[in-house]
PDB file of C-alpha atoms in Angstrom:
ATOM      1  CA  ASP H   1    -214.587  50.205 -93.946  1.00  0.00           C
ATOM      2  CA  GLY H   2    -211.577  52.086 -95.304  1.00  0.00           C
ATOM      3  CA  GLY H   3    -208.592  52.584 -93.090  1.00  0.00           C
ATOM      4  CA  ILE H   4    -205.220  51.488 -91.822  1.00  0.00           C
ATOM      5  CA  THR H   5    -204.728  48.384 -89.763  1.00  0.00           C
ATOM      6  CA  GLN H   6    -201.724  47.494 -87.664  1.00  0.00           C
ATOM      7  CA  SER H   7    -201.169  44.183 -86.026  1.00  0.00           C
ATOM      8  CA  PRO H   8    -200.670  43.074 -83.410  1.00  0.00           C
ATOM      9  CA  LYS H   9    -201.664  45.771 -80.916  1.00  0.00           C
ATOM     10  CA  TYR H  10    -199.173  44.477 -78.338  1.00  0.00           C
ATOM     11  CA  LEU H  11    -195.974  42.596 -79.117  1.00  0.00           C
ATOM     12  CA  PHE H  12    -193.399  41.145 -76.759  1.00  0.00           C
ATOM     13  CA  ARG H  13    -189.958  39.940 -77.813  1.00  0.00           C
ATOM     14  CA  LYS H  14    -186.726  38.874 -76.253  1.00  0.00           C
ATOM     15  CA  GLU H  15    -183.627  40.927 -76.824  1.00  0.00           C
ATOM     16  CA  GLY H  16    -181.668  39.795 -79.882  1.00  0.00           C
ATOM     17  CA  GLN H  17    -184.707  38.750 -81.901  1.00  0.00           C
ATOM     18  CA  ASN H  18    -185.923  40.468 -85.043  1.00  0.00           C
ATOM     19  CA  VAL H  19    -189.613  41.309 -85.128  1.00  0.00           C
ATOM     20  CA  THR H  20    -191.878  42.438 -87.969  1.00  0.00           C
ATOM     21  CA  LEU H  21    -194.783  44.831 -87.495  1.00  0.00           C
ATOM     22  CA  SER H  22    -197.615  44.742 -89.977  1.00  0.00           C
ATOM     23  CA  CYS H  23    -199.287  47.734 -91.631  1.00  0.00           C
ATOM     24  CA  GLU H  24    -202.043  47.447 -94.230  1.00  0.00           C
ATOM     25  CA  GLN H  25    -204.194  50.158 -95.816  1.00  0.00           C
ATOM     26  CA  ASN H  26    -207.174  50.025 -98.157  1.00  0.00           C
ATOM     27  CA  LEU H  27    -207.358  53.770 -98.797  1.00  0.00           C
ATOM     28  CA  ASN H  28    -205.590  53.441-102.150  1.00  0.00           C
ATOM     29  CA  HIS H  29    -202.877  55.742-100.827  1.00  0.00           C
ATOM     30  CA  ASP H  30    -199.522  55.760-102.567  1.00  0.00           C
ATOM     31  CA  ALA H  31    -197.398  56.958 -99.661  1.00  0.00           C
ATOM     32  CA  MET H  32    -196.874  55.149 -96.360  1.00  0.00           C
ATOM     33  CA  TYR H  33    -194.863  56.033 -93.269  1.00  0.00           C
ATOM     34  CA  TRP H  34    -193.536  54.492 -90.083  1.00  0.00           C
ATOM     35  CA  TYR H  35    -193.112  56.537 -86.919  1.00  0.00           C
ATOM     36  CA  ARG H  36    -191.777  55.773 -83.501  1.00  0.00           C
ATOM     37  CA  GLN H  37    -193.270  57.373 -80.386  1.00  0.00           C
ATOM     38  CA  ASP H  38    -191.665  57.221 -76.967  1.00  0.00           C
ATOM     39  CA  PRO H  39    -193.521  58.194 -73.757  1.00  0.00           C
ATOM     40  CA  GLY H  40    -194.174  61.925 -73.636  1.00  0.00           C
ATOM     41  CA  GLN H  41    -192.469  62.417 -76.969  1.00  0.00           C
ATOM     42  CA  GLY H  42    -193.475  63.485 -80.427  1.00  0.00           C
ATOM     43  CA  LEU H  43    -193.443  61.373 -83.551  1.00  0.00           C
ATOM     44  CA  ARG H  44    -190.135  60.498 -85.162  1.00  0.00           C
ATOM     45  CA  LEU H  45    -190.030  59.252 -88.747  1.00  0.00           C
ATOM     46  CA  ILE H  46    -188.334  55.899 -89.304  1.00  0.00           C
ATOM     47  CA  TYR H  47    -188.972  55.153 -92.997  1.00  0.00           C
ATOM     48  CA  TYR H  48    -191.348  56.279 -95.672  1.00  0.00           C
ATOM     49  CA  SER H  49    -192.354  55.075 -99.107  1.00  0.00           C
ATOM     50  CA  GLN H  50    -193.983  57.092-101.868  1.00  0.00           C
ATOM     51  CA  ILE H  51    -194.358  54.272-104.351  1.00  0.00           C
ATOM     52  CA  VAL H  52    -194.185  50.492-104.536  1.00  0.00           C
ATOM     53  CA  ASN H  53    -190.651  49.057-104.486  1.00  0.00           C
ATOM     54  CA  ASP H  54    -189.162  52.327-103.275  1.00  0.00           C
ATOM     55  CA  PHE H  55    -188.588  53.743 -99.802  1.00  0.00           C
ATOM     56  CA  GLN H  56    -186.428  56.329 -98.046  1.00  0.00           C
ATOM     57  CA  LYS H  57    -184.853  56.567 -94.629  1.00  0.00           C
ATOM     58  CA  GLY H  58    -186.353  58.932 -92.135  1.00  0.00           C
ATOM     59  CA  ASP H  59    -184.628  60.524 -89.176  1.00  0.00           C
ATOM     60  CA  ILE H  60    -184.088  57.361 -87.111  1.00  0.00           C
ATOM     61  CA  ALA H  61    -183.739  54.489 -89.623  1.00  0.00           C
ATOM     62  CA  GLU H  62    -180.795  52.736 -87.953  1.00  0.00           C
ATOM     63  CA  GLY H  63    -181.756  49.284 -86.709  1.00  0.00           C
ATOM     64  CA  TYR H  64    -184.938  49.134 -88.803  1.00  0.00           C
ATOM     65  CA  SER H  65    -185.777  47.796 -92.248  1.00  0.00           C
ATOM     66  CA  VAL H  66    -188.869  47.975 -94.470  1.00  0.00           C
ATOM     67  CA  SER H  67    -190.226  46.616 -97.723  1.00  0.00           C
ATOM     68  CA  ARG H  68    -192.943  47.851-100.076  1.00  0.00           C
ATOM     69  CA  GLU H  69    -193.842  45.013-102.409  1.00  0.00           C
ATOM     70  CA  LYS H  70    -197.525  45.933-102.554  1.00  0.00           C
ATOM     71  CA  LYS H  71    -199.280  49.276-102.505  1.00  0.00           C
ATOM     72  CA  GLU H  72    -201.416  48.193 -99.568  1.00  0.00           C
ATOM     73  CA  SER H  73    -198.660  46.887 -97.309  1.00  0.00           C
ATOM     74  CA  PHE H  74    -195.602  48.410 -95.627  1.00  0.00           C
ATOM     75  CA  PRO H  75    -194.151  46.060 -92.992  1.00  0.00           C
ATOM     76  CA  LEU H  76    -191.477  47.259 -90.570  1.00  0.00           C
ATOM     77  CA  THR H  77    -188.799  44.960 -89.188  1.00  0.00           C
ATOM     78  CA  VAL H  78    -187.166  45.938 -85.924  1.00  0.00           C
ATOM     79  CA  THR H  79    -183.804  44.230 -85.991  1.00  0.00           C
ATOM     80  CA  SER H  80    -181.556  43.186 -83.143  1.00  0.00           C
ATOM     81  CA  ALA H  81    -179.310  46.100 -84.112  1.00  0.00           C
ATOM     82  CA  GLN H  82    -181.872  48.592 -82.784  1.00  0.00           C
ATOM     83  CA  LYS H  83    -180.456  49.467 -79.373  1.00  0.00           C
ATOM     84  CA  ASN H  84    -183.663  50.594 -77.701  1.00  0.00           C
ATOM     85  CA  PRO H  85    -186.603  49.031 -79.555  1.00  0.00           C
ATOM     86  CA  THR H  86    -189.278  49.282 -76.858  1.00  0.00           C
ATOM     87  CA  ALA H  87    -191.706  51.934 -78.096  1.00  0.00           C
ATOM     88  CA  PHE H  88    -195.102  52.637 -79.653  1.00  0.00           C
ATOM     89  CA  TYR H  89    -194.951  52.256 -83.447  1.00  0.00           C
ATOM     90  CA  LEU H  90    -197.349  54.071 -85.724  1.00  0.00           C
ATOM     91  CA  CYS H  91    -197.996  53.547 -89.402  1.00  0.00           C
ATOM     92  CA  ALA H  92    -199.582  56.220 -91.590  1.00  0.00           C
ATOM     93  CA  SER H  93    -200.534  56.714 -95.211  1.00  0.00           C
ATOM     94  CA  SER H  94    -201.367  59.588 -97.521  1.00  0.00           C
ATOM     95  CA  LEU H  95    -201.862  60.379-101.173  1.00  0.00           C
ATOM     96  CA  ASP H  96    -198.508  60.765-102.862  1.00  0.00           C
ATOM     97  CA  ARG H  97    -196.819  64.045-103.581  1.00  0.00           C
ATOM     98  CA  GLY H  98    -197.732  65.973-100.489  1.00  0.00           C
ATOM     99  CA  PRO H  99    -198.661  67.891 -98.735  1.00  0.00           C
ATOM    100  CA  TYR H 100    -201.630  65.657 -98.164  1.00  0.00           C
ATOM    101  CA  GLU H 101    -203.270  64.549 -94.982  1.00  0.00           C
ATOM    102  CA  GLN H 102    -201.648  61.609 -93.251  1.00  0.00           C
ATOM    103  CA  TYR H 103    -203.963  59.026 -91.745  1.00  0.00           C
ATOM    104  CA  PHE H 104    -202.680  56.921 -88.876  1.00  0.00           C
ATOM    105  CA  GLY H 105    -203.251  53.359 -87.810  1.00  0.00           C
ATOM    106  CA  PRO H 106    -203.989  52.352 -84.202  1.00  0.00           C
ATOM    107  CA  GLY H 107    -200.349  51.573 -83.418  1.00  0.00           C
ATOM    108  CA  THR H 108    -198.360  48.602 -82.124  1.00  0.00           C
ATOM    109  CA  ARG H 109    -196.773  48.705 -78.696  1.00  0.00           C
ATOM    110  CA  LEU H 110    -193.527  46.710 -78.801  1.00  0.00           C
ATOM    111  CA  THR H 111    -191.836  45.615 -75.618  1.00  0.00           C
ATOM    112  CA  VAL H 112    -188.405  44.010 -75.780  1.00  0.00           C
ATOM    113  CA  THR H 113    -186.917  42.472 -72.642  1.00  0.00           C
TER     114      THR H 113
ATOM    115  CA  GLY X   1    -183.764  71.123 -91.452  1.00  0.00           C
ATOM    116  CA  GLU X   2    -187.268  72.088 -90.472  1.00  0.00           C
ATOM    117  CA  ASN X   3    -187.952  72.406 -86.772  1.00  0.00           C
ATOM    118  CA  VAL X   4    -191.364  72.678 -85.130  1.00  0.00           C
ATOM    119  CA  GLU X   5    -191.654  73.951 -81.566  1.00  0.00           C
ATOM    120  CA  GLN X   6    -194.904  73.445 -79.683  1.00  0.00           C
ATOM    121  CA  HIS X   7    -196.079  75.135 -76.466  1.00  0.00           C
ATOM    122  CA  PRO X   8    -197.205  74.525 -73.832  1.00  0.00           C
ATOM    123  CA  SER X   9    -196.305  70.901 -73.142  1.00  0.00           C
ATOM    124  CA  THR X  10    -199.215  70.580 -70.718  1.00  0.00           C
ATOM    125  CA  LEU X  11    -202.399  72.618 -70.449  1.00  0.00           C
ATOM    126  CA  SER X  12    -205.186  72.320 -67.910  1.00  0.00           C
ATOM    127  CA  VAL X  13    -208.490  74.165 -68.330  1.00  0.00           C
ATOM    128  CA  GLN X  14    -211.931  74.120 -66.791  1.00  0.00           C
ATOM    129  CA  GLU X  15    -214.765  72.698 -68.814  1.00  0.00           C
ATOM    130  CA  GLY X  16    -216.266  75.450 -70.951  1.00  0.00           C
ATOM    131  CA  ASP X  17    -213.074  77.508 -71.105  1.00  0.00           C
ATOM    132  CA  SER X  18    -211.000  77.987 -74.236  1.00  0.00           C
ATOM    133  CA  ALA X  19    -207.653  76.327 -74.908  1.00  0.00           C
ATOM    134  CA  VAL X  20    -204.903  77.623 -77.165  1.00  0.00           C
ATOM    135  CA  ILE X  21    -201.848  75.694 -78.321  1.00  0.00           C
ATOM    136  CA  LYS X  22    -199.099  77.405 -80.297  1.00  0.00           C
ATOM    137  CA  CYS X  23    -196.487  76.144 -82.724  1.00  0.00           C
ATOM    138  CA  THR X  24    -193.624  77.842 -84.487  1.00  0.00           C
ATOM    139  CA  TYR X  25    -191.807  76.532 -87.543  1.00  0.00           C
ATOM    140  CA  SER X  26    -188.461  77.398 -89.035  1.00  0.00           C
ATOM    141  CA  ASP X  27    -188.841  76.887 -92.795  1.00  0.00           C
ATOM    142  CA  SER X  28    -190.601  79.748 -94.538  1.00  0.00           C
ATOM    143  CA  ALA X  29    -191.355  77.404 -97.466  1.00  0.00           C
ATOM    144  CA  SER X  30    -193.602  75.171 -95.324  1.00  0.00           C
ATOM    145  CA  ASN X  31    -197.088  75.232 -96.794  1.00  0.00           C
ATOM    146  CA  TYR X  32    -199.213  72.706 -94.916  1.00  0.00           C
ATOM    147  CA  PHE X  33    -199.970  72.653 -91.189  1.00  0.00           C
ATOM    148  CA  PRO X  34    -202.127  69.859 -89.741  1.00  0.00           C
ATOM    149  CA  TRP X  35    -203.209  69.309 -86.160  1.00  0.00           C
ATOM    150  CA  TYR X  36    -203.694  65.860 -84.687  1.00  0.00           C
ATOM    151  CA  LYS X  37    -205.435  64.626 -81.554  1.00  0.00           C
ATOM    152  CA  GLN X  38    -204.137  61.478 -79.896  1.00  0.00           C
ATOM    153  CA  GLU X  39    -206.078  59.678 -77.211  1.00  0.00           C
ATOM    154  CA  LEU X  40    -204.293  57.335 -74.848  1.00  0.00           C
ATOM    155  CA  GLY X  41    -203.066  54.176 -76.558  1.00  0.00           C
ATOM    156  CA  LYS X  42    -204.444  55.167 -79.965  1.00  0.00           C
ATOM    157  CA  GLY X  43    -203.100  56.550 -83.201  1.00  0.00           C
ATOM    158  CA  PRO X  44    -203.274  60.302 -83.882  1.00  0.00           C
ATOM    159  CA  GLN X  45    -206.373  61.559 -85.637  1.00  0.00           C
ATOM    160  CA  LEU X  46    -206.360  64.579 -87.936  1.00  0.00           C
ATOM    161  CA  ILE X  47    -208.719  67.216 -86.528  1.00  0.00           C
ATOM    162  CA  ILE X  48    -208.014  70.263 -88.657  1.00  0.00           C
ATOM    163  CA  ASP X  49    -205.415  71.551 -91.086  1.00  0.00           C
ATOM    164  CA  ILE X  50    -204.528  74.765 -92.843  1.00  0.00           C
ATOM    165  CA  ARG X  51    -202.583  75.588 -95.975  1.00  0.00           C
ATOM    166  CA  SER X  52    -200.291  78.539 -96.404  1.00  0.00           C
ATOM    167  CA  ASN X  53    -202.671  80.511 -98.607  1.00  0.00           C
ATOM    168  CA  VAL X  54    -205.231  80.753 -95.795  1.00  0.00           C
ATOM    169  CA  GLY X  55    -204.997  82.713 -92.550  1.00  0.00           C
ATOM    170  CA  GLU X  56    -207.714  81.021 -90.519  1.00  0.00           C
ATOM    171  CA  LYS X  57    -209.923  77.950 -90.680  1.00  0.00           C
ATOM    172  CA  LYS X  58    -212.782  76.912 -88.397  1.00  0.00           C
ATOM    173  CA  ASP X  59    -214.637  73.677 -87.806  1.00  0.00           C
ATOM    174  CA  GLN X  60    -217.271  73.963 -85.109  1.00  0.00           C
ATOM    175  CA  ARG X  61    -215.426  74.421 -81.795  1.00  0.00           C
ATOM    176  CA  ILE X  62    -211.920  74.236 -83.219  1.00  0.00           C
ATOM    177  CA  ALA X  63    -210.024  76.741 -85.293  1.00  0.00           C
ATOM    178  CA  VAL X  64    -206.508  77.155 -86.564  1.00  0.00           C
ATOM    179  CA  THR X  65    -204.779  80.442 -87.342  1.00  0.00           C
ATOM    180  CA  LEU X  66    -201.615  80.908 -89.357  1.00  0.00           C
ATOM    181  CA  ASN X  67    -199.208  83.834 -89.299  1.00  0.00           C
ATOM    182  CA  LYS X  68    -196.762  83.259 -92.142  1.00  0.00           C
ATOM    183  CA  THR X  69    -194.731  86.365 -91.397  1.00  0.00           C
ATOM    184  CA  ALA X  70    -194.050  85.287 -87.834  1.00  0.00           C
ATOM    185  CA  LYS X  71    -193.952  81.591 -88.833  1.00  0.00           C
ATOM    186  CA  HIS X  72    -196.365  80.425 -86.210  1.00  0.00           C
ATOM    187  CA  PHE X  73    -199.757  78.770 -86.136  1.00  0.00           C
ATOM    188  CA  SER X  74    -202.184  78.067 -83.328  1.00  0.00           C
ATOM    189  CA  LEU X  75    -204.993  75.705 -82.433  1.00  0.00           C
ATOM    190  CA  HIS X  76    -207.991  77.198 -80.643  1.00  0.00           C
ATOM    191  CA  ILE X  77    -210.588  75.044 -78.910  1.00  0.00           C
ATOM    192  CA  THR X  78    -213.627  76.846 -77.543  1.00  0.00           C
ATOM    193  CA  GLU X  79    -216.192  75.586 -75.026  1.00  0.00           C
ATOM    194  CA  THR X  80    -213.905  72.735 -74.021  1.00  0.00           C
ATOM    195  CA  GLN X  81    -215.414  69.447 -72.918  1.00  0.00           C
ATOM    196  CA  PRO X  82    -213.887  66.545 -70.947  1.00  0.00           C
ATOM    197  CA  GLU X  83    -213.697  64.495 -74.149  1.00  0.00           C
ATOM    198  CA  ASP X  84    -211.289  67.084 -75.548  1.00  0.00           C
ATOM    199  CA  SER X  85    -208.706  65.764 -73.073  1.00  0.00           C
ATOM    200  CA  ALA X  86    -205.905  64.228 -75.159  1.00  0.00           C
ATOM    201  CA  VAL X  87    -202.461  64.953 -76.546  1.00  0.00           C
ATOM    202  CA  TYR X  88    -202.444  67.378 -79.467  1.00  0.00           C
ATOM    203  CA  PHE X  89    -199.674  67.522 -82.062  1.00  0.00           C
ATOM    204  CA  CYS X  90    -198.972  70.179 -84.629  1.00  0.00           C
ATOM    205  CA  ALA X  91    -196.960  69.471 -87.754  1.00  0.00           C
ATOM    206  CA  ALA X  92    -195.481  71.249 -90.752  1.00  0.00           C
ATOM    207  CA  THR X  93    -194.088  70.226 -94.101  1.00  0.00           C
ATOM    208  CA  PRO X  94    -190.290  70.112 -94.118  1.00  0.00           C
ATOM    209  CA  ILE X  95    -187.842  72.051 -96.240  1.00  0.00           C
ATOM    210  CA  TYR X  96    -188.198  71.317 -99.964  1.00  0.00           C
ATOM    211  CA  ASN X  97    -191.535  69.675 -99.212  1.00  0.00           C
ATOM    212  CA  GLN X  98    -190.215  66.111 -99.441  1.00  0.00           C
ATOM    213  CA  GLY X  99    -193.252  64.257-100.665  1.00  0.00           C
ATOM    214  CA  GLY X 100    -195.780  63.880 -97.893  1.00  0.00           C
ATOM    215  CA  LYS X 101    -193.307  64.140 -95.023  1.00  0.00           C
ATOM    216  CA  LEU X 102    -194.338  66.037 -91.929  1.00  0.00           C
ATOM    217  CA  ILE X 103    -192.292  67.344 -89.022  1.00  0.00           C
ATOM    218  CA  PHE X 104    -194.169  67.071 -85.734  1.00  0.00           C
ATOM    219  CA  GLY X 105    -194.097  69.196 -82.614  1.00  0.00           C
ATOM    220  CA  GLN X 106    -193.488  67.568 -79.245  1.00  0.00           C
ATOM    221  CA  GLY X 107    -197.149  67.510 -78.284  1.00  0.00           C
ATOM    222  CA  THR X 108    -199.408  69.231 -75.740  1.00  0.00           C
ATOM    223  CA  GLU X 109    -201.263  67.232 -73.139  1.00  0.00           C
ATOM    224  CA  LEU X 110    -204.619  68.942 -72.666  1.00  0.00           C
ATOM    225  CA  SER X 111    -206.639  68.185 -69.573  1.00  0.00           C
ATOM    226  CA  VAL X 112    -210.208  69.494 -69.332  1.00  0.00           C
ATOM    227  CA  LYS X 113    -211.531  69.399 -65.777  1.00  0.00           C
ATOM    228  CA  PRO X 114    -215.280  68.962 -65.295  1.00  0.00           C
TER     229      PRO X 114
END
């Protein structure tokens, strides 16, 4: 089955801890994206990557970091510097050089207390 | 930068009625306009898209229309069913078409009452 997987579905952390969210795709897509979604809100872009070993900041990159060591994987680290990390995080992928359809994973709901 | 406005924020219809959601965009160079459906607690799913060289596209009960002059596009759902209840997002490519980036609208929560 081709698709995007995100794990875990629910994640709980204490304030001050870094946490890494996983995103894997087997669609052979070059580009991958991380979005944040708050209740009743749209999707805000955190980081995106069009090719391995390269990534760009989105609109709300502060307090987040990413890596792209493999084509299939694009993990997101929510650092302790992110002031309001509790949110629903969505990963997506697409063929490179848009505009191409973005396909989303099931999301990870992060709660920080 | 590109801005996408989506209306209405909530929409309630009776089963069998039609639903229309509208989006406007600011960048005349935008050339790709997808629509996503998001069910509660799940990731968005692409339901239909349209490119700037086409004025209308249909897929069974859903259709999208694009007016490039007015810079707006709309999602039309006919013969609505309870399973159409979800949040719908429109999106557009940003200025200078930065790779595969999309700018999303704020979403419309559609409720279809049986």
